[in-house]
Amino acid sequence: MFNKRIYVDTVFQLINDDLTFVNYFGQILTKETDIEALRSGLLNFTDIKCLDQRVLSLESCAVTITRAMLKGTVGGEPIEDEMCYTHVW
């Protein structure tokens, strides 16, 4: 069972303050905007299944390219779709 509070708390602890996140809608987010969208309920995931992930290790950072099945709501609208997103860590 997906636990939103545990997910948000874990994401907050794991990601660097300088995170750049390109989400499944093509929006560029910071750590602060990413976490706030989760906390506020704008993004409300009930299930996330990682289908594929590549990690590219660079000199001082890493890039993850992830394909996942997401279920939940975005802005109150239901979603259930396979999406891709990129993180620069």
mmCIF file with all atom_site columns, C-alpha atoms in Angstrom:
data_model
loop_
_atom_site.group_PDB
_atom_site.id
_atom_site.type_symbol
_atom_site.label_atom_id
_atom_site.label_alt_id
_atom_site.label_comp_id
_atom_site.label_asym_id
_atom_site.label_entity_id
_atom_site.label_seq_id
_atom_site.pdbx_PDB_ins_code
_atom_site.Cartn_x
_atom_site.Cartn_y
_atom_site.Cartn_z
_atom_site.occupancy
_atom_site.B_iso_or_equiv
_atom_site.pdbx_formal_charge
_atom_site.auth_seq_id
_atom_site.auth_comp_id
_atom_site.auth_asym_id
_atom_site.auth_atom_id
_atom_site.pdbx_PDB_model_num
ATOM 1  C CA . MET A 1 1  ? 0.000  0.000  0.000   1.00 0.00 ? 1  MET A CA 1
ATOM 2  C CA . PHE A 1 2  ? 1.346  3.418  -0.987  1.00 0.00 ? 2  PHE A CA 1
ATOM 3  C CA . ASN A 1 3  ? 1.794  5.781  1.998   1.00 0.00 ? 3  ASN A CA 1
ATOM 4  C CA . LYS A 1 4  ? 1.941  9.436  0.870   1.00 0.00 ? 4  LYS A CA 1
ATOM 5  C CA . ARG A 1 5  ? 3.420  10.830 4.108   1.00 0.00 ? 5  ARG A CA 1
ATOM 6  C CA . ILE A 1 6  ? 6.246  8.291  4.127   1.00 0.00 ? 6  ILE A CA 1
ATOM 7  C CA . TYR A 1 7  ? 6.866  8.922  0.413   1.00 0.00 ? 7  TYR A CA 1
ATOM 8  C CA . VAL A 1 8  ? 7.039  12.737 0.831   1.00 0.00 ? 8  VAL A CA 1
ATOM 9  C CA . ASP A 1 9  ? 9.254  12.502 3.924   1.00 0.00 ? 9  ASP A CA 1
ATOM 10 C CA . THR A 1 10 ? 11.600 10.054 2.191   1.00 0.00 ? 10 THR A CA 1
ATOM 11 C CA . VAL A 1 11 ? 11.816 12.124 -0.995  1.00 0.00 ? 11 VAL A CA 1
ATOM 12 C CA . PHE A 1 12 ? 12.561 15.249 1.059   1.00 0.00 ? 12 PHE A CA 1
ATOM 13 C CA . GLN A 1 13 ? 15.410 13.510 2.893   1.00 0.00 ? 13 GLN A CA 1
ATOM 14 C CA . LEU A 1 14 ? 16.910 11.873 -0.186  1.00 0.00 ? 14 LEU A CA 1
ATOM 15 C CA . ILE A 1 15 ? 17.028 14.685 -2.698  1.00 0.00 ? 15 ILE A CA 1
ATOM 16 C CA . ASN A 1 16 ? 19.608 17.426 -2.700  1.00 0.00 ? 16 ASN A CA 1
ATOM 17 C CA . ASP A 1 17 ? 18.501 21.032 -2.256  1.00 0.00 ? 17 ASP A CA 1
ATOM 18 C CA . ASP A 1 18 ? 19.879 21.755 -5.753  1.00 0.00 ? 18 ASP A CA 1
ATOM 19 C CA . LEU A 1 19 ? 17.712 19.111 -7.443  1.00 0.00 ? 19 LEU A CA 1
ATOM 20 C CA . THR A 1 20 ? 16.438 19.877 -10.933 1.00 0.00 ? 20 THR A CA 1
ATOM 21 C CA . PHE A 1 21 ? 13.437 17.743 -11.857 1.00 0.00 ? 21 PHE A CA 1
ATOM 22 C CA . VAL A 1 22 ? 11.756 17.508 -15.259 1.00 0.00 ? 22 VAL A CA 1
ATOM 23 C CA . ASN A 1 23 ? 8.406  15.898 -14.543 1.00 0.00 ? 23 ASN A CA 1
ATOM 24 C CA . TYR A 1 24 ? 6.039  13.793 -16.649 1.00 0.00 ? 24 TYR A CA 1
ATOM 25 C CA . PHE A 1 25 ? 4.355  17.006 -17.944 1.00 0.00 ? 25 PHE A CA 1
ATOM 26 C CA . GLY A 1 26 ? 7.669  18.528 -19.104 1.00 0.00 ? 26 GLY A CA 1
ATOM 27 C CA . GLN A 1 27 ? 7.737  21.078 -16.282 1.00 0.00 ? 27 GLN A CA 1
ATOM 28 C CA . ILE A 1 28 ? 11.090 21.987 -14.703 1.00 0.00 ? 28 ILE A CA 1
ATOM 29 C CA . LEU A 1 29 ? 10.842 21.889 -10.907 1.00 0.00 ? 29 LEU A CA 1
ATOM 30 C CA . THR A 1 30 ? 13.103 22.517 -7.927  1.00 0.00 ? 30 THR A CA 1
ATOM 31 C CA . LYS A 1 31 ? 13.168 20.400 -4.797  1.00 0.00 ? 31 LYS A CA 1
ATOM 32 C CA . GLU A 1 32 ? 10.922 22.962 -3.090  1.00 0.00 ? 32 GLU A CA 1
ATOM 33 C CA . THR A 1 33 ? 8.265  23.018 -5.831  1.00 0.00 ? 33 THR A CA 1
ATOM 34 C CA . ASP A 1 34 ? 8.342  19.223 -6.206  1.00 0.00 ? 34 ASP A CA 1
ATOM 35 C CA . ILE A 1 35 ? 7.854  18.622 -2.475  1.00 0.00 ? 35 ILE A CA 1
ATOM 36 C CA . GLU A 1 36 ? 5.183  21.343 -2.176  1.00 0.00 ? 36 GLU A CA 1
ATOM 37 C CA . ALA A 1 37 ? 3.134  19.799 -5.000  1.00 0.00 ? 37 ALA A CA 1
ATOM 38 C CA . LEU A 1 38 ? 3.179  16.498 -3.107  1.00 0.00 ? 38 LEU A CA 1
ATOM 39 C CA . ARG A 1 39 ? 2.454  18.018 0.310   1.00 0.00 ? 39 ARG A CA 1
ATOM 40 C CA . SER A 1 40 ? -0.354 20.271 -0.939  1.00 0.00 ? 40 SER A CA 1
ATOM 41 C CA . GLY A 1 41 ? -2.203 17.428 -2.610  1.00 0.00 ? 41 GLY A CA 1
ATOM 42 C CA . LEU A 1 42 ? -1.818 18.932 -6.103  1.00 0.00 ? 42 LEU A CA 1
ATOM 43 C CA . LEU A 1 43 ? -0.073 15.648 -6.878  1.00 0.00 ? 43 LEU A CA 1
ATOM 44 C CA . ASN A 1 44 ? -1.639 12.756 -5.031  1.00 0.00 ? 44 ASN A CA 1
ATOM 45 C CA . PHE A 1 45 ? -0.193 9.395  -6.020  1.00 0.00 ? 45 PHE A CA 1
ATOM 46 C CA . THR A 1 46 ? -1.878 6.234  -4.792  1.00 0.00 ? 46 THR A CA 1
ATOM 47 C CA . ASP A 1 47 ? 0.519  3.888  -6.592  1.00 0.00 ? 47 ASP A CA 1
ATOM 48 C CA . ILE A 1 48 ? 3.867  4.212  -8.372  1.00 0.00 ? 48 ILE A CA 1
ATOM 49 C CA . LYS A 1 49 ? 5.448  1.238  -10.141 1.00 0.00 ? 49 LYS A CA 1
ATOM 50 C CA . CYS A 1 50 ? 8.880  1.681  -11.682 1.00 0.00 ? 50 CYS A CA 1
ATOM 51 C CA . LEU A 1 51 ? 8.876  -0.060 -15.065 1.00 0.00 ? 51 LEU A CA 1
ATOM 52 C CA . ASP A 1 52 ? 12.368 0.905  -16.205 1.00 0.00 ? 52 ASP A CA 1
ATOM 53 C CA . GLN A 1 53 ? 15.133 3.183  -14.978 1.00 0.00 ? 53 GLN A CA 1
ATOM 54 C CA . ARG A 1 54 ? 18.508 4.210  -16.359 1.00 0.00 ? 54 ARG A CA 1
ATOM 55 C CA . VAL A 1 55 ? 21.146 5.975  -14.290 1.00 0.00 ? 55 VAL A CA 1
ATOM 56 C CA . LEU A 1 56 ? 23.820 7.993  -16.055 1.00 0.00 ? 56 LEU A CA 1
ATOM 57 C CA . SER A 1 57 ? 26.768 8.786  -13.794 1.00 0.00 ? 57 SER A CA 1
ATOM 58 C CA . LEU A 1 58 ? 28.579 12.010 -14.667 1.00 0.00 ? 58 LEU A CA 1
ATOM 59 C CA . GLU A 1 59 ? 31.538 13.772 -13.039 1.00 0.00 ? 59 GLU A CA 1
ATOM 60 C CA . SER A 1 60 ? 29.680 15.550 -10.236 1.00 0.00 ? 60 SER A CA 1
ATOM 61 C CA . CYS A 1 61 ? 26.091 14.398 -10.659 1.00 0.00 ? 61 CYS A CA 1
ATOM 62 C CA . ALA A 1 62 ? 23.869 11.618 -11.909 1.00 0.00 ? 62 ALA A CA 1
ATOM 63 C CA . VAL A 1 63 ? 20.884 11.653 -14.250 1.00 0.00 ? 63 VAL A CA 1
ATOM 64 C CA . THR A 1 64 ? 18.012 9.216  -13.847 1.00 0.00 ? 64 THR A CA 1
ATOM 65 C CA . ILE A 1 65 ? 15.567 8.505  -16.646 1.00 0.00 ? 65 ILE A CA 1
ATOM 66 C CA . THR A 1 66 ? 12.549 6.659  -15.306 1.00 0.00 ? 66 THR A CA 1
ATOM 67 C CA . ARG A 1 67 ? 9.482  5.066  -16.894 1.00 0.00 ? 67 ARG A CA 1
ATOM 68 C CA . ALA A 1 68 ? 6.748  4.398  -14.341 1.00 0.00 ? 68 ALA A CA 1
ATOM 69 C CA . MET A 1 69 ? 3.073  3.545  -14.041 1.00 0.00 ? 69 MET A CA 1
ATOM 70 C CA . LEU A 1 70 ? 1.442  6.286  -11.961 1.00 0.00 ? 70 LEU A CA 1
ATOM 71 C CA . LYS A 1 71 ? -2.009 6.219  -10.371 1.00 0.00 ? 71 LYS A CA 1
ATOM 72 C CA . GLY A 1 72 ? -3.645 9.006  -8.425  1.00 0.00 ? 72 GLY A CA 1
ATOM 73 C CA . THR A 1 73 ? -4.807 12.562 -9.074  1.00 0.00 ? 73 THR A CA 1
ATOM 74 C CA . VAL A 1 74 ? -3.222 15.706 -10.472 1.00 0.00 ? 74 VAL A CA 1
ATOM 75 C CA . GLY A 1 75 ? -5.067 18.888 -9.598  1.00 0.00 ? 75 GLY A CA 1
ATOM 76 C CA . GLY A 1 76 ? -8.019 16.771 -8.546  1.00 0.00 ? 76 GLY A CA 1
ATOM 77 C CA . GLU A 1 77 ? -8.231 14.988 -11.905 1.00 0.00 ? 77 GLU A CA 1
ATOM 78 C CA . PRO A 1 78 ? -7.676 11.214 -11.885 1.00 0.00 ? 78 PRO A CA 1
ATOM 79 C CA . ILE A 1 79 ? -4.650 9.810  -13.699 1.00 0.00 ? 79 ILE A CA 1
ATOM 80 C CA . GLU A 1 80 ? -3.556 6.275  -14.430 1.00 0.00 ? 80 GLU A CA 1
ATOM 81 C CA . ASP A 1 81 ? -0.860 6.280  -17.028 1.00 0.00 ? 81 ASP A CA 1
ATOM 82 C CA . GLU A 1 82 ? 2.626  5.202  -17.948 1.00 0.00 ? 82 GLU A CA 1
ATOM 83 C CA . MET A 1 83 ? 4.905  8.251  -17.845 1.00 0.00 ? 83 MET A CA 1
ATOM 84 C CA . CYS A 1 84 ? 8.580  9.120  -18.132 1.00 0.00 ? 84 CYS A CA 1
ATOM 85 C CA . TYR A 1 85 ? 10.531 11.662 -16.125 1.00 0.00 ? 85 TYR A CA 1
ATOM 86 C CA . THR A 1 86 ? 14.111 12.777 -15.587 1.00 0.00 ? 86 THR A CA 1
ATOM 87 C CA . HIS A 1 87 ? 15.992 13.804 -12.428 1.00 0.00 ? 87 HIS A CA 1
ATOM 88 C CA . VAL A 1 88 ? 19.405 15.453 -12.286 1.00 0.00 ? 88 VAL A CA 1
ATOM 89 C CA . TRP A 1 89 ? 21.003 14.576 -8.927  1.00 0.00 ? 89 TRP A CA 1
#
